[in-house]
Amino acid sequence: MKYSTLWLSLLAVCSAQAAEEPLAVGDYALQQSKPAKTERWRCKSCERDEGWFGEVGLSAGYANDDGATRFRNWVPSQQDSGMLGIFNADLQYRGEGSRYGSLEVKNLGMERFRLATEQGHYDGMRARLGYSESPFYWNSHGRSVYQPDESPLTQGSLAEFDKEVVRKKLTAGLAYTPKSPWRPYADFSHEKKEATLAYYQSSVPGIGSGPGLLPKPVDGSSTTLVKSGVSYLGEGWLVDLAYNGSLYRTDDTALYYGSVADPYANERAYEPDNNFHQLSLSGQYNWDRQSLTGRVLTSQATSNGSLTAFRNAPISQDDFHGEVSTLQADAKWVGRFGRDLTLRAGGEYRDRKDKSDEYAVVGKQRGKSDRTRSKADLAADYRLSRSVKLTTGYQYKADQREQADRQDTDEHTLFLKGRYRPAGALQLGGKLAWSTRDGSDWRHDSAAGNGSPTLRQFYLADRDRVELRGDLGYQFSEGMDARLEGWWARDDYKEPDIGRSEGKDYGLDLTLNQQFDDNLSGHLFSNLQWISSSQNHAYTGAPDWDPYSTAVRDEITTLGLGLTQKKAFDRDLELGLDYSFAYGRGKTDASKGYDYPDLTSKQHRLEGYALYQLTKQHSLRWDVRYEYFQDVDYLYTGEERNLGNLNQDYNGYFTAVSWLYKF
């Protein structure tokens, strides 16, 4: 076949013109198109900018606890009232390759603060170091004839002391992620506790028959925790071998207190030195939409304490050695069969052996606390439709306590749960559970039992329990949703000659969230709970034991609301406000005609902030906190002369202005 050279010449001319002139295709008008905005195509999270990133803040504020140190659990200032400075930092470092680092400073300048740093490589060695101090305050107006800065405690005039504890903790850790399935790790922490605790005593020598407080100074105790292990990650399975250790040490053996003439007249024991060691092996295996996890643990806890420090105790040996060994194994299996059915099965076994000394005190044999626990459970999930799911199950628990009044107890539980979650705005859920507990015959011999043929400890007694739970969720609109939860449970104890006869727990939870617009949101929550129990008692000194009963009822009410406003006053200003109210009352009635006074507590909390963005990097923040708290315990009412003002009634507040810098 022959090709004409004319057609080849025309094709060359057209190709040359196409290369020199823009292409024009009528309807699409490509000659009018603009360049694509490719800046949005970038993956910002994939960018590897190196350097430090984060935020630092410097604050100046004022706090006043109204003379009640309890307020400092929320605002841990270093003094009752006055100015304070606070420094915060949350920084991250990204280096070359997988190099990273972090630095955290939280509330430096307050009594409760934390310092932490971490450095390393994501795919290599990582190390972290931290230090923190955490106080907890009870009351600063307790009174005692003994002062905690003395040793031994010697009677003097009544004076106030602070009941508080401060924990100082140093932490360190190492982890290594090599390019292999092995994953070794190690953690370490050392904590020192400095505290002044207190014993309540019905009478204290030197102040008559009235009650009193005995301060307990704790200044030389420390706890060291060690954890190390190695994991191996296979294809569809993993295994982990770990060690956990705890060492508790104290410088004190006994707390002595008495008169000036005999300061060693009375004594109380401190917690002895103790060690805890645990070795665990755990693993998981996955196959065909099924998984099996298991764990085996063995541990030993030991303690050693000197008995020669207690001159008033009739001891038969100089030291007491305590030892408890525990062996535990548990496993859990989960299997999915199709899209609708899921089965679960699990089991647990735990054996605890008490090998502590039995004859440390002359004429008394210490009872052992050996205990064996077994547990098994079965459950099934079945999806009836895309919106309805049912779960049913059975659980069995068996306990054996060698030295208890009842050696064996068995508990059976059946439950049924349902969930209705359609595509619409409504969600419903519920649970019904029933359990029963019984066991072996009761024994009341003097060697192992309590000697009372009618006493039933609540954790050993026969019991039937019924529990109902339900929840309702509804989304009224795109910006408004609510959730209501309720529960009711009743415990019925059979043959409660002496002991608990009935227990109830029921309540309601309500939450409401509202997004008014793009910048304004709010929430509301409330909780109502009632807990009650009935118990039968007896006077052992009366010829017929003179039985009587008491009914205890606790009521708890919690209410709260919050608002957040962004772009307030059409500026880069964010406002936030949270308020909560809590009220509790404990009531005890007795069948003999005497009703105990109520125990009450009331709390109002208000917290607000304002955050103003000055520039992209600089911002100012103002915080304010207010708390009103009041409680009344009749145990302390009328005993202020001996005990001090242990019932609290205060108004505490805190405010601070912060400068924040982001980079």
XYZ file of C-alpha atoms in Angstrom:
663
model
C 0.000 0.000 0.000
C 1.295 3.510 -0.888
C 1.038 6.585 1.398
C 0.619 10.070 -0.137
C 3.287 12.592 0.931
C 0.653 15.363 0.802
C -1.181 13.971 3.855
C 2.051 13.733 5.753
C 2.852 17.386 5.004
C -0.588 18.583 6.161
C -0.282 16.553 9.405
C 3.098 18.131 10.172
C 1.755 21.669 9.661
C -1.231 21.066 11.984
C 1.009 19.588 14.672
C 3.297 22.608 14.587
C 0.393 25.027 14.974
C -1.016 23.012 17.890
C 2.282 23.260 19.672
C 2.404 27.062 19.323
C -1.257 28.037 20.042
C -3.532 27.234 23.062
C -6.110 24.549 22.574
C -9.676 25.857 22.170
C -12.624 23.560 22.707
C -15.872 25.538 22.473
C -18.044 24.630 25.529
C -15.248 23.877 27.996
C -13.332 27.127 27.362
C -10.098 25.791 28.791
C -8.341 28.935 27.687
C -10.294 30.741 30.473
C -9.412 28.289 33.290
C -7.284 29.390 36.278
C -4.351 27.533 37.847
C -5.387 24.945 40.479
C -4.966 25.905 44.161
C -2.559 23.213 45.169
C -1.811 24.540 48.650
C -4.700 22.485 50.071
C -3.276 19.315 48.606
C -0.475 19.226 51.165
C -0.575 16.779 54.088
C 0.285 19.027 57.008
C 0.577 16.088 59.411
C 3.136 14.539 57.049
C 5.399 17.582 57.042
C 8.579 17.120 59.026
C 9.283 20.565 60.456
C 12.062 20.227 62.995
C 12.293 22.100 66.279
C 10.238 22.782 69.388
C 6.457 23.226 69.302
C 3.905 23.819 72.041
C 2.790 26.394 74.577
C 4.142 28.018 77.722
C 2.217 30.046 80.292
C 3.093 32.351 83.165
C 0.413 33.191 85.744
C 0.016 35.507 88.704
C -2.897 35.005 91.073
C -4.397 35.281 94.514
C -5.997 32.572 96.685
C -7.849 32.579 100.003
C -9.017 29.320 101.620
C -10.987 31.048 104.414
C -8.933 29.181 106.997
C -9.901 25.720 105.666
C -7.124 23.680 104.082
C -9.694 21.421 102.402
C -10.134 24.110 99.721
C -6.487 23.559 98.791
C -7.357 20.120 97.410
C -8.846 22.102 94.500
C -6.475 25.080 94.580
C -3.232 23.770 96.154
C -1.710 27.124 97.106
C 1.268 27.271 99.433
C -0.399 29.464 102.045
C -3.807 30.237 103.524
C -4.113 33.479 101.602
C -1.848 35.586 99.435
C -0.282 36.005 96.032
C 1.149 33.125 94.025
C 2.971 32.577 90.736
C 2.425 29.624 88.423
C 4.373 28.343 85.419
C 3.064 25.826 82.854
C 4.659 24.384 79.724
C 3.675 21.705 77.235
C 6.391 21.363 74.599
C 7.205 18.778 71.932
C 10.361 18.422 69.881
C 10.613 16.902 66.405
C 14.071 16.103 65.197
C 15.686 14.410 62.253
C 14.230 11.053 61.341
C 12.336 9.485 64.245
C 13.919 11.674 66.914
C 11.403 13.283 69.290
C 11.181 14.832 72.722
C 8.716 16.397 75.135
C 8.767 18.625 78.193
C 5.812 19.108 80.542
C 5.620 21.515 83.464
C 2.265 21.614 85.220
C 1.360 24.103 87.953
C 4.908 24.836 89.076
C 4.535 27.257 91.977
C 1.616 25.398 93.538
C 1.807 22.679 96.178
C 0.613 20.121 93.619
C 2.851 20.182 90.553
C 4.427 17.878 87.995
C 7.625 17.907 85.903
C 8.189 15.382 83.108
C 10.455 14.976 80.124
C 10.831 12.298 77.462
C 13.496 11.845 74.779
C 14.331 9.238 72.184
C 13.389 7.722 68.845
C 10.013 6.312 67.902
C 11.665 3.272 66.363
C 14.489 2.966 68.881
C 15.375 3.779 72.468
C 13.099 6.086 74.512
C 13.666 7.405 78.032
C 11.469 9.454 80.349
C 11.979 11.137 83.701
C 9.478 12.847 85.991
C 8.980 14.359 89.422
C 5.746 15.351 91.156
C 4.414 16.429 94.526
C 0.799 15.765 95.435
C -0.762 16.911 98.724
C -4.120 16.043 100.249
C -5.706 18.043 103.039
C -8.343 17.097 105.613
C -8.515 19.795 108.269
C -6.281 22.302 110.014
C -8.468 22.874 113.094
C -8.210 19.516 114.834
C -7.056 19.749 118.452
C -5.039 17.362 120.580
C -3.086 17.277 123.804
C -0.273 15.698 121.762
C 1.744 17.470 119.081
C 3.010 15.579 115.999
C 6.486 17.149 116.048
C 7.380 15.335 119.268
C 8.690 11.811 119.747
C 7.347 10.282 121.862
C 4.095 12.263 122.021
C 3.834 13.845 125.456
C 0.698 15.304 126.986
C 0.469 19.051 127.076
C -2.160 21.707 126.533
C -4.784 21.393 123.783
C -3.492 22.831 120.489
C -4.426 22.682 116.813
C -2.556 20.602 114.239
C -2.812 20.099 110.470
C -4.052 16.757 109.167
C -2.525 16.402 105.720
C -0.286 14.250 103.549
C 2.245 15.123 100.828
C 3.510 12.518 98.366
C 6.802 13.250 96.565
C 7.320 10.961 93.590
C 10.251 10.412 91.214
C 9.601 8.340 88.066
C 11.830 7.004 85.291
C 11.268 4.696 82.364
C 12.971 3.055 79.386
C 11.470 1.472 76.281
C 13.107 0.073 73.161
C 11.440 -0.586 69.809
C 13.962 -2.366 67.589
C 13.416 -3.416 64.007
C 12.349 -6.838 65.241
C 9.327 -8.386 67.006
C 10.919 -7.900 70.454
C 9.761 -4.988 72.661
C 11.647 -4.596 75.983
C 10.587 -1.966 78.562
C 11.293 -0.875 82.159
C 9.735 1.589 84.604
C 10.826 2.856 88.008
C 9.271 5.140 90.624
C 10.219 6.175 94.133
C 7.711 7.934 96.385
C 8.232 9.459 99.798
C 5.296 10.285 102.043
C 5.276 13.074 104.608
C 2.061 13.259 106.595
C 0.267 13.944 109.820
C -2.673 11.588 110.160
C -4.913 11.171 113.189
C -6.638 8.512 115.244
C -10.063 9.162 116.772
C -10.238 7.818 120.316
C -13.298 7.589 122.523
C -11.150 8.769 125.420
C -7.641 10.171 125.721
C -5.599 10.017 128.934
C -5.358 13.390 130.583
C -8.540 15.038 129.281
C -11.169 12.982 131.061
C -13.757 10.697 129.526
C -14.363 12.831 126.430
C -13.134 11.828 122.963
C -9.881 13.060 121.543
C -7.528 12.947 118.583
C -4.121 11.296 118.501
C -1.805 12.700 115.780
C 0.157 10.143 113.809
C 3.284 11.643 112.188
C 4.539 9.842 109.070
C 7.820 11.292 107.841
C 10.097 8.397 107.038
C 8.086 6.094 104.778
C 8.878 5.433 101.113
C 7.586 3.179 98.349
C 9.688 2.001 95.396
C 7.963 0.471 92.366
C 9.805 -1.427 89.651
C 8.343 -2.839 86.447
C 10.200 -4.504 83.601
C 9.405 -6.924 80.859
C 9.654 -7.918 77.245
C 6.986 -8.492 74.593
C 7.136 -10.449 71.363
C 4.784 -9.538 68.505
C 4.129 -12.291 66.012
C 1.749 -12.455 63.074
C -1.647 -12.808 64.724
C -0.268 -13.418 68.208
C 1.759 -11.804 70.965
C 3.272 -12.774 74.311
C 4.513 -10.675 77.240
C 6.687 -11.585 80.210
C 6.710 -8.978 82.997
C 7.953 -8.413 86.533
C 6.359 -6.026 89.053
C 7.984 -5.215 92.358
C 7.151 -2.980 95.313
C 9.304 -2.134 98.325
C 7.837 -0.221 101.280
C 10.171 1.094 103.953
C 9.527 3.098 107.101
C 11.794 4.469 109.796
C 9.183 4.090 112.549
C 8.036 0.941 114.305
C 5.784 2.228 117.082
C 4.012 5.431 118.017
C 4.440 6.147 121.734
C 2.321 8.603 123.692
C 1.654 9.271 127.351
C 2.048 11.696 130.208
C 5.196 13.641 131.015
C 5.913 11.170 133.800
C 5.489 8.136 131.520
C 5.641 9.101 127.818
C 5.861 5.424 126.775
C 2.691 4.391 128.591
C 0.714 3.801 125.378
C 1.746 2.531 121.988
C 0.409 1.974 118.470
C 2.062 0.127 115.615
C 3.159 1.618 112.315
C 2.861 -0.363 109.113
C 5.897 -2.686 108.914
C 8.383 -2.890 106.057
C 7.012 -5.045 103.261
C 7.994 -6.377 99.847
C 5.881 -7.459 96.894
C 7.118 -9.421 93.864
C 5.004 -10.549 90.924
C 5.875 -12.439 87.752
C 3.322 -12.619 84.937
C 3.099 -14.287 81.549
C 0.336 -13.153 79.212
C -0.518 -13.618 75.590
C -3.086 -13.307 72.819
C -3.783 -15.344 69.701
C -6.096 -14.381 66.832
C -7.445 -16.643 64.116
C -10.547 -16.864 61.887
C -12.425 -13.985 63.568
C -11.657 -15.483 66.975
C -9.267 -14.464 69.724
C -7.918 -16.073 72.861
C -6.185 -14.135 75.636
C -4.688 -15.598 78.771
C -2.545 -14.725 81.723
C -0.697 -16.539 84.526
C 0.577 -14.650 87.570
C 2.511 -15.679 90.640
C 3.261 -13.263 93.457
C 4.675 -13.141 96.945
C 4.126 -10.452 99.582
C 6.280 -10.413 102.717
C 6.546 -8.143 105.742
C 8.856 -8.002 108.713
C 8.299 -6.033 111.895
C 9.950 -5.861 115.267
C 7.790 -6.872 118.252
C 10.236 -5.874 120.969
C 9.173 -2.233 120.540
C 5.795 -3.042 122.153
C 6.488 -3.497 125.807
C 2.819 -3.925 126.694
C 2.284 -6.846 124.323
C 2.830 -10.436 125.573
C 4.998 -11.576 122.677
C 6.588 -14.976 122.209
C 9.158 -13.912 119.580
C 11.171 -10.807 118.747
C 9.986 -10.316 115.143
C 6.853 -11.001 113.146
C 7.226 -12.434 109.665
C 4.284 -12.142 107.310
C 4.101 -13.937 103.982
C 1.279 -14.366 101.462
C 1.704 -16.227 98.169
C -0.794 -15.965 95.323
C -1.229 -17.950 92.111
C -3.684 -16.661 89.527
C -4.669 -17.737 86.021
C -7.354 -16.342 83.740
C -8.393 -16.705 80.105
C -10.939 -15.174 77.753
C -12.192 -16.344 74.352
C -14.191 -14.300 71.833
C -15.559 -15.659 68.572
C -17.630 -14.029 65.839
C -19.831 -16.299 63.740
C -21.317 -14.453 60.828
C -22.421 -10.844 61.053
C -24.966 -11.337 63.835
C -23.588 -13.712 66.484
C -20.695 -13.209 68.899
C -19.862 -15.648 71.702
C -17.682 -15.007 74.742
C -16.316 -17.297 77.419
C -13.922 -16.674 80.278
C -12.563 -18.166 83.434
C -10.391 -17.219 86.390
C -8.721 -19.081 89.236
C -6.940 -17.501 92.186
C -5.341 -19.238 95.160
C -4.061 -17.213 98.112
C -1.928 -18.886 100.807
C -1.176 -17.196 104.123
C 2.167 -18.380 105.486
C 2.573 -15.744 108.181
C 3.561 -16.461 111.779
C 0.679 -17.791 113.868
C 1.983 -17.716 117.444
C 3.630 -14.308 117.798
C 1.422 -13.363 120.788
C 1.346 -15.533 123.906
C -1.927 -17.415 124.341
C -3.366 -16.434 120.939
C -3.272 -18.115 117.560
C -3.582 -15.808 114.587
C -6.112 -17.067 112.074
C -4.910 -17.599 108.527
C -6.510 -15.760 105.628
C -6.237 -18.485 102.981
C -8.680 -17.953 100.161
C -9.453 -19.646 96.850
C -11.601 -17.976 94.201
C -12.942 -19.397 90.948
C -14.970 -17.585 88.319
C -16.511 -18.558 84.976
C -18.682 -16.564 82.620
C -20.487 -17.104 79.311
C -22.115 -14.453 77.126
C -23.652 -14.169 73.670
C -24.409 -11.137 71.497
C -27.017 -11.511 68.782
C -28.100 -8.821 66.361
C -31.784 -9.295 65.569
C -31.697 -6.488 63.023
C -29.566 -3.515 62.072
C -31.038 -1.548 65.003
C -31.680 -4.213 67.683
C -29.014 -6.105 69.600
C -29.448 -8.528 72.523
C -26.830 -9.785 74.973
C -27.377 -12.569 77.473
C -24.996 -14.245 79.829
C -24.269 -16.301 82.915
C -21.587 -15.885 85.586
C -20.501 -18.222 88.360
C -18.273 -17.291 91.323
C -17.049 -19.582 94.075
C -15.070 -18.522 97.149
C -13.447 -20.661 99.809
C -12.222 -19.017 103.039
C -10.582 -21.414 105.436
C -11.003 -19.393 108.635
C -14.362 -17.734 107.961
C -17.629 -18.564 109.729
C -18.744 -19.939 106.383
C -16.041 -21.671 104.429
C -17.687 -21.895 100.996
C -19.931 -19.484 99.100
C -21.324 -19.832 95.585
C -22.903 -17.084 93.517
C -24.858 -17.431 90.261
C -25.802 -14.492 88.040
C -28.018 -14.312 84.936
C -28.383 -11.147 82.883
C -30.099 -9.893 79.747
C -29.209 -6.650 77.972
C -30.788 -4.985 74.989
C -29.886 -2.077 72.733
C -32.171 -0.327 70.237
C -30.233 2.025 67.966
C -32.134 2.905 64.787
C -31.041 5.396 62.159
C -33.249 8.048 63.742
C -32.820 10.251 66.771
C -33.917 7.724 69.438
C -31.689 5.256 71.310
C -32.825 2.839 74.017
C -30.969 0.403 76.230
C -31.740 -1.778 79.216
C -30.411 -4.502 81.483
C -32.028 -7.021 83.797
C -29.828 -9.078 86.146
C -30.615 -11.596 88.861
C -28.139 -13.271 91.186
C -28.293 -15.574 94.157
C -25.655 -16.558 96.704
C -25.586 -19.476 99.125
C -22.937 -21.680 100.597
C -21.865 -24.245 103.129
C -23.154 -24.589 106.683
C -22.267 -21.945 109.232
C -19.857 -22.835 111.992
C -19.517 -21.055 115.321
C -16.814 -22.934 117.183
C -14.429 -20.812 119.190
C -11.397 -21.826 117.109
C -12.611 -20.600 113.732
C -15.958 -18.858 114.140
C -17.172 -15.840 116.068
C -19.104 -17.832 118.656
C -22.494 -16.330 117.774
C -25.006 -18.782 116.256
C -27.083 -16.019 114.672
C -24.520 -13.554 113.295
C -24.403 -13.357 109.484
C -21.635 -11.313 107.849
C -23.092 -9.605 104.770
C -20.335 -10.822 102.420
C -20.959 -14.451 103.467
C -24.736 -14.512 103.990
C -27.316 -15.927 101.585
C -28.469 -13.157 99.275
C -30.794 -12.619 96.334
C -30.173 -9.580 94.171
C -32.272 -8.019 91.412
C -30.914 -5.182 89.274
C -32.643 -3.096 86.607
C -30.959 -0.490 84.405
C -32.218 1.559 81.519
C -31.090 4.474 79.376
C -32.771 6.727 76.844
C -31.021 8.996 74.377
C -32.676 11.420 72.004
C -31.347 13.985 69.551
C -33.949 16.734 69.321
C -32.093 18.598 66.590
C -28.666 18.864 65.024
C -27.454 20.919 67.973
C -29.429 19.477 70.906
C -29.342 16.005 72.478
C -30.252 14.523 75.845
C -29.593 11.302 77.727
C -31.447 9.811 80.708
C -30.196 6.838 82.719
C -31.879 5.108 85.639
C -31.156 2.122 87.844
C -32.729 0.172 90.680
C -31.180 -2.674 92.677
C -32.337 -4.597 95.725
C -30.429 -7.039 97.946
C -32.438 -9.426 100.093
C -30.590 -11.313 102.851
C -32.203 -14.461 104.200
C -32.356 -15.320 107.913
C -30.666 -12.123 109.133
C -30.953 -12.785 112.895
C -27.995 -10.437 113.427
C -26.676 -8.659 110.385
C -27.897 -6.946 107.250
C -31.412 -7.789 106.110
C -31.919 -5.594 103.051
C -30.125 -3.138 100.795
C -31.314 -0.829 98.010
C -29.613 1.446 95.500
C -31.510 3.474 92.920
C -31.108 6.749 91.083
C -31.297 8.851 87.930
C -28.723 10.580 85.700
C -29.694 13.279 83.199
C -27.434 15.125 80.734
C -28.443 17.741 78.172
C -26.148 19.271 75.524
C -27.079 22.268 73.400
C -25.172 23.857 70.515
C -26.983 27.180 70.153
C -24.880 28.338 67.199
C -21.358 27.971 65.824
C -19.902 29.824 68.810
C -22.239 29.233 71.779
C -22.686 25.839 73.468
C -23.993 24.679 76.819
C -24.575 21.586 78.912
C -26.701 20.590 81.906
C -26.394 17.534 84.154
C -28.045 16.173 87.260
C -27.711 13.083 89.436
C -30.060 11.771 92.104
C -29.125 8.690 94.126
C -30.573 6.929 97.165
C -28.736 4.169 99.044
C -30.428 2.424 101.947
C -29.871 -0.632 104.125
C -31.531 -2.327 107.104
C -29.672 -4.223 109.775
C -30.552 -6.234 112.882
C -28.494 -5.837 116.071
C -28.326 -7.235 119.580
C -26.841 -6.378 122.989
C -24.569 -9.250 123.918
C -24.688 -8.239 127.583
C -28.500 -8.518 127.907
C -30.048 -11.846 128.983
C -32.239 -12.043 125.844
C -29.751 -10.077 123.719
C -32.399 -7.303 123.506
C -32.586 -7.246 119.671
C -33.215 -4.029 117.754
C -32.862 -2.826 114.169
C -31.547 0.227 112.324
C -32.304 1.688 108.915
C -29.645 3.760 107.149
C -30.504 5.980 104.191
C -28.108 8.140 102.170
C -29.361 10.743 99.690
C -27.082 12.404 97.130
C -28.072 15.230 94.799
C -25.771 16.759 92.179
C -26.668 19.517 89.711
C -24.499 21.364 87.218
C -24.466 23.532 84.140
C -21.888 25.047 81.838
C -21.637 27.545 78.985
C -18.911 28.234 76.424
C -18.938 31.292 74.142
C -16.433 31.746 71.340
C -15.991 34.982 69.377
C -17.599 36.880 72.256
C -18.375 40.544 71.486
C -17.198 39.862 67.912
C -13.617 39.535 69.087
C -11.090 36.726 69.508
C -12.478 36.188 72.995
C -13.611 32.873 74.481
C -15.662 32.726 77.690
C -16.433 29.675 79.814
C -18.515 29.132 82.941
C -19.219 25.983 84.990
C -21.348 25.685 88.119
C -22.116 22.625 90.240
C -24.106 21.971 93.390
C -23.859 18.851 95.553
C -25.867 17.906 98.605
C -25.668 14.752 100.699
C -27.582 13.580 103.729
C -27.168 10.442 105.815
C -30.052 9.389 108.048
C -30.116 6.572 110.631
C -33.281 5.429 112.444
C -33.399 2.851 115.250
C -36.340 0.680 116.292
C -35.890 1.491 119.992
C -37.234 4.987 119.408
C -33.898 6.781 119.112
C -33.097 8.444 115.800
C -29.521 9.499 115.249
C -28.890 13.070 114.031
C -28.443 13.520 110.305
C -25.064 13.733 108.604
C -25.105 16.468 105.959
C -22.766 18.075 103.456
C -23.345 20.891 100.970
C -21.097 22.239 98.238
C -21.320 25.033 95.656
C -18.597 25.346 93.010
C -18.202 28.062 90.398
C -15.426 28.110 87.804
C -14.983 30.547 84.944
C -12.393 31.698 82.444
C -11.838 34.240 79.701
C -9.288 33.621 76.912
C -8.332 36.500 74.639
C -6.163 35.923 71.560
C -3.847 38.914 71.180
C -1.958 37.573 68.169
C -1.419 34.230 66.544
C 1.154 33.388 69.225
C 0.196 35.506 72.246
C -2.948 35.250 74.385
C -4.200 36.271 77.817
C -6.331 34.133 80.124
C -8.222 34.970 83.295
C -9.375 32.201 85.653
C -11.592 32.363 88.732
C -12.705 29.638 91.141
C -15.081 29.774 94.095
C -16.186 27.049 96.498
C -18.583 27.018 99.429
C -18.547 23.857 101.536
C -20.308 22.894 104.742
C -20.611 19.562 106.508
C -22.047 18.453 109.847
C -21.068 15.195 111.592
C -22.820 14.675 114.927
C -19.831 12.625 116.116
C -17.883 15.896 116.418
C -20.755 18.230 117.352
C -20.505 19.395 120.959
C -16.943 18.128 121.303
C -15.196 21.201 119.903
C -13.317 21.754 123.166
C -11.529 18.406 122.869
C -11.525 17.752 119.119
C -11.505 21.208 117.569
C -13.694 22.397 114.696
C -13.731 19.290 112.522
C -17.057 20.224 110.940
C -16.204 22.600 108.106
C -17.906 25.754 106.838
C -15.886 27.950 104.470
C -15.883 30.159 101.366
C -12.693 29.782 99.321
C -11.776 31.608 96.142
C -8.937 31.857 93.644
C -8.208 34.114 90.680
C -5.266 34.332 88.286
C -4.214 36.090 85.092
C -2.014 34.160 82.633
C 0.104 35.070 79.641
C 0.305 32.248 77.094
C 2.805 31.938 74.258
C 2.446 29.350 71.491
C 5.253 28.380 69.138
